[in-house]
CSV table of C-alpha atoms and ligand atoms in Angstrom, one decimal:
chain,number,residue,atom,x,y,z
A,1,UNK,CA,87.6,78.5,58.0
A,2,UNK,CA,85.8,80.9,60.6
A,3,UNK,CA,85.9,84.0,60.4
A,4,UNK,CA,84.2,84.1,64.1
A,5,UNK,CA,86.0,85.5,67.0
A,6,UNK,CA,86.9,82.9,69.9
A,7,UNK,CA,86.4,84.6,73.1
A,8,UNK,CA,87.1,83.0,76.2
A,9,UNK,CA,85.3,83.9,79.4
A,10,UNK,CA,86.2,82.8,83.0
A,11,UNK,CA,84.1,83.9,85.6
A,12,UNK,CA,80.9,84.0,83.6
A,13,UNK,CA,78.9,82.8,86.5
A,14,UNK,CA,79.8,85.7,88.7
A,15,UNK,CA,78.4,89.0,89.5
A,16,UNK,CA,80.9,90.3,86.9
A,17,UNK,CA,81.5,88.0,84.7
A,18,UNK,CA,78.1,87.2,84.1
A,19,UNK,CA,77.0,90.8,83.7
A,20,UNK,CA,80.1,90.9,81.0
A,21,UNK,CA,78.6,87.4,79.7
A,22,UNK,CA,75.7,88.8,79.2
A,23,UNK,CA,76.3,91.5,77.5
A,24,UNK,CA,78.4,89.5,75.2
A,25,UNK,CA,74.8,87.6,74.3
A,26,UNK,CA,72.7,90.4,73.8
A,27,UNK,CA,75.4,92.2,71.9
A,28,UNK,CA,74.2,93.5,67.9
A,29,UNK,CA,77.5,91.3,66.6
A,30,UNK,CA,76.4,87.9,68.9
A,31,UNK,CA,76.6,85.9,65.7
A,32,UNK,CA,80.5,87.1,65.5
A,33,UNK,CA,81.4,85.8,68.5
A,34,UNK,CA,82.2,82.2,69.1
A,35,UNK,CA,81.9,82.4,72.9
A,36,UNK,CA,83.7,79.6,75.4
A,37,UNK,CA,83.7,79.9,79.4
A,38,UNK,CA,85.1,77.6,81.7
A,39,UNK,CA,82.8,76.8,84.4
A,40,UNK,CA,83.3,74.2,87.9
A,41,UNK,CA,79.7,73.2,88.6
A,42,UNK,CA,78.4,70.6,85.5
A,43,UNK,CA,75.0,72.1,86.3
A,44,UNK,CA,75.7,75.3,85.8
A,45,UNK,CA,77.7,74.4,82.2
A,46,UNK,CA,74.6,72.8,81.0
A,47,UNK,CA,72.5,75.7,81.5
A,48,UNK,CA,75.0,78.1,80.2
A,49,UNK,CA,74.6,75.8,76.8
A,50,UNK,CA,71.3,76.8,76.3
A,51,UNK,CA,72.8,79.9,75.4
A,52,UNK,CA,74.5,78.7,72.5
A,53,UNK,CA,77.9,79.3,74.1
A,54,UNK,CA,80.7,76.3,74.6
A,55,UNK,CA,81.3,75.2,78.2
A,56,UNK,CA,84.4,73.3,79.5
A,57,UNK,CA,83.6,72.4,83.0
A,58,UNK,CA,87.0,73.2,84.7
A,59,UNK,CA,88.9,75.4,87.4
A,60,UNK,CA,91.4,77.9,87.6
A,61,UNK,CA,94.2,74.9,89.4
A,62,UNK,CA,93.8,73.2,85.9
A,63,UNK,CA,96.8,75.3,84.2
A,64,UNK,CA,97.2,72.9,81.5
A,65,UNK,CA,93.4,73.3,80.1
A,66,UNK,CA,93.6,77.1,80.6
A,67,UNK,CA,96.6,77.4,79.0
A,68,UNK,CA,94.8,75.2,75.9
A,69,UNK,CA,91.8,77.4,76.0
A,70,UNK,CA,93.4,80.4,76.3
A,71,UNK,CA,95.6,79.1,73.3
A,72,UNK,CA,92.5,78.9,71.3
A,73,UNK,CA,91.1,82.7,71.7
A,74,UNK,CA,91.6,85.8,70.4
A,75,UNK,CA,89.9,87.2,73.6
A,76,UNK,CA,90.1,86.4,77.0
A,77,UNK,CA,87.9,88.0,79.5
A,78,UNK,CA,89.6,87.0,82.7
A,79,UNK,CA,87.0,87.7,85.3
A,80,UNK,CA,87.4,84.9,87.8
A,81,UNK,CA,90.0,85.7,90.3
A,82,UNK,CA,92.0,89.1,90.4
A,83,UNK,CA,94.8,87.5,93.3
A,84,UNK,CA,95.1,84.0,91.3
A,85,UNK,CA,98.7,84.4,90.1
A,86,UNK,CA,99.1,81.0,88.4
A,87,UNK,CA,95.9,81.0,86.6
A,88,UNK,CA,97.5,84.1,85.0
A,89,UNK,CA,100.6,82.5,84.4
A,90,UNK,CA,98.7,79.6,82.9
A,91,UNK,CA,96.6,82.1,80.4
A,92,UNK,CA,99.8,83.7,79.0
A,93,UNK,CA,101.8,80.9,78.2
A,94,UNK,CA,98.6,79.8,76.0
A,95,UNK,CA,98.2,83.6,74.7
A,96,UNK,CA,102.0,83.1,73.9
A,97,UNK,CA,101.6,79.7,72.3
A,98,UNK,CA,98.7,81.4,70.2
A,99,UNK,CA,100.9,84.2,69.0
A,100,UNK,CA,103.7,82.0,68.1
A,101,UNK,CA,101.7,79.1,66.5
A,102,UNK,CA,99.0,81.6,64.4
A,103,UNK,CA,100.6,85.2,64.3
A,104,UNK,CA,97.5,86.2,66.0
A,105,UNK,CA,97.8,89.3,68.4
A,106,UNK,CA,95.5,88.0,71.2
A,107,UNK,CA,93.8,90.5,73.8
A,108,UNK,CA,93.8,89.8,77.4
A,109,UNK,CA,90.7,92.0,79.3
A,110,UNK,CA,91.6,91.1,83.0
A,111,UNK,CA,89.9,92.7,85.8
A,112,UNK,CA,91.6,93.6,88.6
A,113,UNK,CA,90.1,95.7,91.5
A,114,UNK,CA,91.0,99.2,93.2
A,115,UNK,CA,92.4,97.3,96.4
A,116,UNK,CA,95.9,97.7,95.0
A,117,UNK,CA,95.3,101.9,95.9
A,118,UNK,CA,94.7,100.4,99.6
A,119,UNK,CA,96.6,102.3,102.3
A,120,UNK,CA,95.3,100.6,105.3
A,121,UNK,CA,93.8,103.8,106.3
A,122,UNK,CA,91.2,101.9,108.4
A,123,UNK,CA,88.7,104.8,108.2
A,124,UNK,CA,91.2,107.0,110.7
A,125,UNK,CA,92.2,109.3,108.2
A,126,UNK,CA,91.2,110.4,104.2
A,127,UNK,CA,94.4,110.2,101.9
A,128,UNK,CA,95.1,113.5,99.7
A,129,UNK,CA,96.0,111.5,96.7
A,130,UNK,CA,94.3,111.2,93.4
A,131,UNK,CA,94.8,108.0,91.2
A,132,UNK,CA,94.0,108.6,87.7
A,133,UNK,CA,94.5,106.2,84.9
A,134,UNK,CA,95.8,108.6,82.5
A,135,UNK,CA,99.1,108.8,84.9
A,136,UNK,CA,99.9,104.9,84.7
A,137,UNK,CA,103.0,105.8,86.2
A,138,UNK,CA,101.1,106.5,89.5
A,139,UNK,CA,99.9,102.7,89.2
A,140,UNK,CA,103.5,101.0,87.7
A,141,UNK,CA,105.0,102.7,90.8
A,142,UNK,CA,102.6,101.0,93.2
A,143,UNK,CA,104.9,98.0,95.0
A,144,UNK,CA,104.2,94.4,94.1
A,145,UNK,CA,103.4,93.5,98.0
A,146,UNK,CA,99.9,95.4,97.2
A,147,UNK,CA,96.8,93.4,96.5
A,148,UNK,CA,96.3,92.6,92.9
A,149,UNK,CA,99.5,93.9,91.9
A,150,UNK,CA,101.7,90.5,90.9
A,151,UNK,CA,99.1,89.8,88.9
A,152,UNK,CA,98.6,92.6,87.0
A,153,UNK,CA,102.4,93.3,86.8
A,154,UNK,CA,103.1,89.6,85.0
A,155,UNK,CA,100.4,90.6,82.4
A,156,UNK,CA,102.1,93.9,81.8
A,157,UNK,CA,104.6,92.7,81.5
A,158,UNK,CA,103.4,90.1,78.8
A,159,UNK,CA,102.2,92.9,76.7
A,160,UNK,CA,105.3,94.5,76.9
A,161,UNK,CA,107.2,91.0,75.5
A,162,UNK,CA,104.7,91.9,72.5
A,163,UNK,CA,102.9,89.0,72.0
A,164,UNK,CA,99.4,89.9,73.6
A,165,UNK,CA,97.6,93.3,74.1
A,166,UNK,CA,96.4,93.7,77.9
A,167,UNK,CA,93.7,96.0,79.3
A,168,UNK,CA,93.5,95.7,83.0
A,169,UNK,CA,90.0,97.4,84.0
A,170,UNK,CA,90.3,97.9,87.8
A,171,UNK,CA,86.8,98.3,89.6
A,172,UNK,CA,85.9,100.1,92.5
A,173,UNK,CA,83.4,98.6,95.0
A,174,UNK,CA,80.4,97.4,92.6
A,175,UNK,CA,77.0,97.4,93.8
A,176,UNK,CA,73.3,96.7,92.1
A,177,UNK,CA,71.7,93.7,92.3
A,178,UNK,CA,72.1,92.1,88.6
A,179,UNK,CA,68.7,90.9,86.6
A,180,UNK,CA,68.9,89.3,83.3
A,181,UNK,CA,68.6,86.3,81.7
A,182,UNK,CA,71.5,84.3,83.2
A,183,UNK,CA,70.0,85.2,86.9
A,184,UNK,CA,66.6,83.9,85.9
A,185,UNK,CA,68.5,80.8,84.5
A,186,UNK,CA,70.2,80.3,88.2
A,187,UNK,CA,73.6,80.7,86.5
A,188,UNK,CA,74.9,83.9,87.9
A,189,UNK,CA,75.4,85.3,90.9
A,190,UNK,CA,73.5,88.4,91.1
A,191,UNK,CA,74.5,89.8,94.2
A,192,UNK,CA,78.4,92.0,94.6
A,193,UNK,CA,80.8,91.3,97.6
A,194,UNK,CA,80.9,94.2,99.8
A,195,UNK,CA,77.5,95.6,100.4
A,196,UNK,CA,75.8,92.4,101.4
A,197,UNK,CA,78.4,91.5,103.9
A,198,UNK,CA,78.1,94.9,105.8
A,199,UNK,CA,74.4,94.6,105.6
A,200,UNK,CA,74.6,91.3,107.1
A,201,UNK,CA,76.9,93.0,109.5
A,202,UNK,CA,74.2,95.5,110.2
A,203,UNK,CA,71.7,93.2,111.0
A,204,UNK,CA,73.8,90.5,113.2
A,205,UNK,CA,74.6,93.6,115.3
A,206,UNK,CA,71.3,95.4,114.9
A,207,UNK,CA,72.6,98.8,113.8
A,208,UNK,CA,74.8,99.8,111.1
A,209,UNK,CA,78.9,100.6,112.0
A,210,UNK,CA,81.4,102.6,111.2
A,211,UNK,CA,85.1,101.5,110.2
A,212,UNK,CA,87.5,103.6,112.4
A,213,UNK,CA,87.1,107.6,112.2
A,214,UNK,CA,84.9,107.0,109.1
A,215,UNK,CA,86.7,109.1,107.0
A,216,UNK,CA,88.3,106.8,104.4
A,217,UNK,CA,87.4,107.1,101.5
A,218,UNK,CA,86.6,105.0,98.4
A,219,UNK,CA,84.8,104.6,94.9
A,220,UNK,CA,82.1,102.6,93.7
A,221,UNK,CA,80.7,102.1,90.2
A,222,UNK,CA,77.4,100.3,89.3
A,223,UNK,CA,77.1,97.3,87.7
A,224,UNK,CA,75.8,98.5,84.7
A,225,UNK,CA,78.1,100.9,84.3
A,226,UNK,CA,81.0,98.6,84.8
A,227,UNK,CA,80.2,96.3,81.9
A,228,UNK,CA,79.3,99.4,79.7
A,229,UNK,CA,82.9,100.0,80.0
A,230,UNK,CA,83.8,96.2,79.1
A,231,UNK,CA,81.7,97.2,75.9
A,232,UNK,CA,82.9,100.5,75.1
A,233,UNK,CA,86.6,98.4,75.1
A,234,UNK,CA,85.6,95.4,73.1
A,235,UNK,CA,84.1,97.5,70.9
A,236,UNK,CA,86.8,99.6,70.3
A,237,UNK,CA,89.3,97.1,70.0
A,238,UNK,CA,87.5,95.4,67.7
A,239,UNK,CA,87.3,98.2,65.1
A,240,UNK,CA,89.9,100.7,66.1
A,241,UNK,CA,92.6,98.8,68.6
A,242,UNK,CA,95.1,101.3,68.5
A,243,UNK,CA,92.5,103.7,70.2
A,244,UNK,CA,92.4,102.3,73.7
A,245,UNK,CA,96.0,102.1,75.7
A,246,UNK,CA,97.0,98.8,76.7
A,247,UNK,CA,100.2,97.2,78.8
A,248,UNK,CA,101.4,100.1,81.2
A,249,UNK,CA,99.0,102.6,79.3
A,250,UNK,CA,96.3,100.4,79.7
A,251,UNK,CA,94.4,100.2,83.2
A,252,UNK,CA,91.1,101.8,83.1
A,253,UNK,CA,89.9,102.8,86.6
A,254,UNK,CA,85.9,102.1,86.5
A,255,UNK,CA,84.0,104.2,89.3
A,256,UNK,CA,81.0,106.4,89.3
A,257,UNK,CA,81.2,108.2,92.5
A,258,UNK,CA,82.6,107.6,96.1
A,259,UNK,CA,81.8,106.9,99.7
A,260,UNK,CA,83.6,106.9,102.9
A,261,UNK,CA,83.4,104.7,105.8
A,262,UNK,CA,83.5,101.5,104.4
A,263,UNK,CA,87.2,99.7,104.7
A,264,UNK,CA,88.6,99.0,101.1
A,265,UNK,CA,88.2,95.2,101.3
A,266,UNK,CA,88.3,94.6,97.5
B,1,LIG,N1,82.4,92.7,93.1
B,1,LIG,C1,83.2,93.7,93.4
B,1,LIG,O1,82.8,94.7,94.0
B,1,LIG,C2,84.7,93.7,92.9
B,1,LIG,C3,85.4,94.8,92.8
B,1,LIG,C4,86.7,94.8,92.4
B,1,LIG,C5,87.3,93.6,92.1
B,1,LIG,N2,86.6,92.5,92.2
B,1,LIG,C6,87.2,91.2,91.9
B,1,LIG,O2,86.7,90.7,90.7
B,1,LIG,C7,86.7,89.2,90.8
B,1,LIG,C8,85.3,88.7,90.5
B,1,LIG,O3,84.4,89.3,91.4
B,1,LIG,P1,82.9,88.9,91.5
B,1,LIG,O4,82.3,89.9,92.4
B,1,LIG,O5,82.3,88.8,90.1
B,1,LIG,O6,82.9,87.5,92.2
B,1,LIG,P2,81.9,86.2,92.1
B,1,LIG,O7,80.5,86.7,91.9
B,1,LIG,O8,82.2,85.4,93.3
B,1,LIG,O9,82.3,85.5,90.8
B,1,LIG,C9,83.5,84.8,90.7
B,1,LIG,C10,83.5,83.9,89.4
B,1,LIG,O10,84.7,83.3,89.2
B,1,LIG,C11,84.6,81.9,89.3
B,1,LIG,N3,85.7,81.3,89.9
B,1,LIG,C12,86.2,81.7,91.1
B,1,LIG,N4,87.3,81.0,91.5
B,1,LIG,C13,87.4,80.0,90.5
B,1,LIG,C14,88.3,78.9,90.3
B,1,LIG,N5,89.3,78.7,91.1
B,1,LIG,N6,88.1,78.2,89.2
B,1,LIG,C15,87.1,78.5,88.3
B,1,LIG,N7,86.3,79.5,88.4
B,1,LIG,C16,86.4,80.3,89.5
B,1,LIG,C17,83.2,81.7,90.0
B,1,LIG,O11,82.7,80.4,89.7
B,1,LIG,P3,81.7,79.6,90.6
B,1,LIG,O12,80.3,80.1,90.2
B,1,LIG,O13,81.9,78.2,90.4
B,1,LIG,O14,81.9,80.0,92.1
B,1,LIG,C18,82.4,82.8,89.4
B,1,LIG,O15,82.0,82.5,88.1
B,1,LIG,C19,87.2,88.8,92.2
B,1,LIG,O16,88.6,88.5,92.1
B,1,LIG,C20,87.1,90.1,93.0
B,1,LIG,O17,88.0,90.3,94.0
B,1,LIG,C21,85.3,92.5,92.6
């Protein structure tokens, strides 16, 4: 039997998921990992093979064959869709099923995003709070109407039922343009969210804006920096779990530094 570690990726063509994906190829234990990612476009799953990874061409809508794949790994990097509530729903009955059918603990790695902090200050005023993800009580208090937050709440939850581990890593606007070898393969999308629409803003209009008073304020990590911390978790899950919170104790806030004036779209 394999003694390989099935990890399931969704979202490995994206900005994040395929900087996560990558790293997962160039990682010193590659040969550990038995790597799966379900992908939409047929053209992009046959590249992604040349990688030595299994595709499943497939969507989030398809619960049944997420609930099967996520049945059949011991980690699932869900990086696809941080609002998609029955995907979620669809990877923990299968994280369940594993549980129940193998006695394996699975881990669920889900990334979320810093919009569920939004206050809808629309750049008229800065807010005095500061979350920090060693007070998960701040986040657990944060109402379910706020983006991101059913979702992350029903996986919670799930670890709290005991049969998965979740870490929930909640980025703050990412920027850098990725490079690697899934961009020079035409896989991945290389480019974050935010910046380029408020650059193609910018240039419809012919100057730069400003959102409101400007004075909102908001946090942004670097792409590199974001899947550092994907690695720093794997990594310690895989040798010392009990290390890094998880459930209620485990979001993980990733941000290098902050800006004001943009609106917190994420
Ligand atoms: N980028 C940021 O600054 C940021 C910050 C915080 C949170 N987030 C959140 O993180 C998530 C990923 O963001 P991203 O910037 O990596 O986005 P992205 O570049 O658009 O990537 C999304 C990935 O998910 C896949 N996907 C999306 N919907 C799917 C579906 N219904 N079925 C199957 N695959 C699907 C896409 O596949 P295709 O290639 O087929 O489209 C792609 O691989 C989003 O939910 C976003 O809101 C992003």
């Amino acid at each position: 039997m394999s003694t390989r570690i099935p990890i399931l990726v969704l979202g490995a063509t994206g900005y994040i998921g395929g900087s996560v994906l990558a790293r997962l190829l160039a990682h010193s234990d590659r040969d550990e990992f038995d790597i799966t990612a379900l992908v939409r476009s047929p053209r992009n799953a046959a590249r992604l093979d040349s990688f030595g990874i299994t595709t499943v061409i497939g969507t989030l809508e398809e619960a049944g064959k997420l609930e099967v794949l996520a049945s059949q790994a011991h980690v699932v990097f869900s990086m696809a869709d941080a609002k998609n509530l029955r995907a979620i729903q669809a990877i923990l009955r299968g994280l369940r099923k594993r549980r129940e059918d193998t006695g394996d603990l699975p881990l669920l790695i889900h990334n979320s995003g810093t919009a569920c902090l939004n206050d809808d200050a629309r750049g008229m005023y800065s807010s005095d709070v500061i979350y920090d993800d060693m007070k998960p009580e701040q986040i657990e208090a944060l109402p379910s109407s706020q983006p991101h937050r059913q979702v992350d709440m029903a996986i919670v939850e799930a670890d709290q039922r005991g049969y998965l581990r979740s870490y929930i890593i909640l980025p703050s606007s990412v920027y850098g343009i990725v490079s690697g070898p899934l961009v020079n393969a035409r896989v991945q999308n290389p480019y974050a969210r935010l910046m380029p629409h408020f650059i193609r803003c910018a240039l419809d209009r012919g100057q730069v804006g400003m959102v409101g008073n400007g004075v909102s304020t908001w946090n942004n990590v670097e792409i590199g920096e974001l899947t550092d911390l994907y690695m720093i978790l794997l990594e310690t899950l895989l040798a010392e779990p009990e290390k890094a919170g998880h459930g209620s104790e485990g979001y993980y806030f990733a941000e290098n530094g902050e800006h004001t004036t943009l609106s917190p779209l994420l």
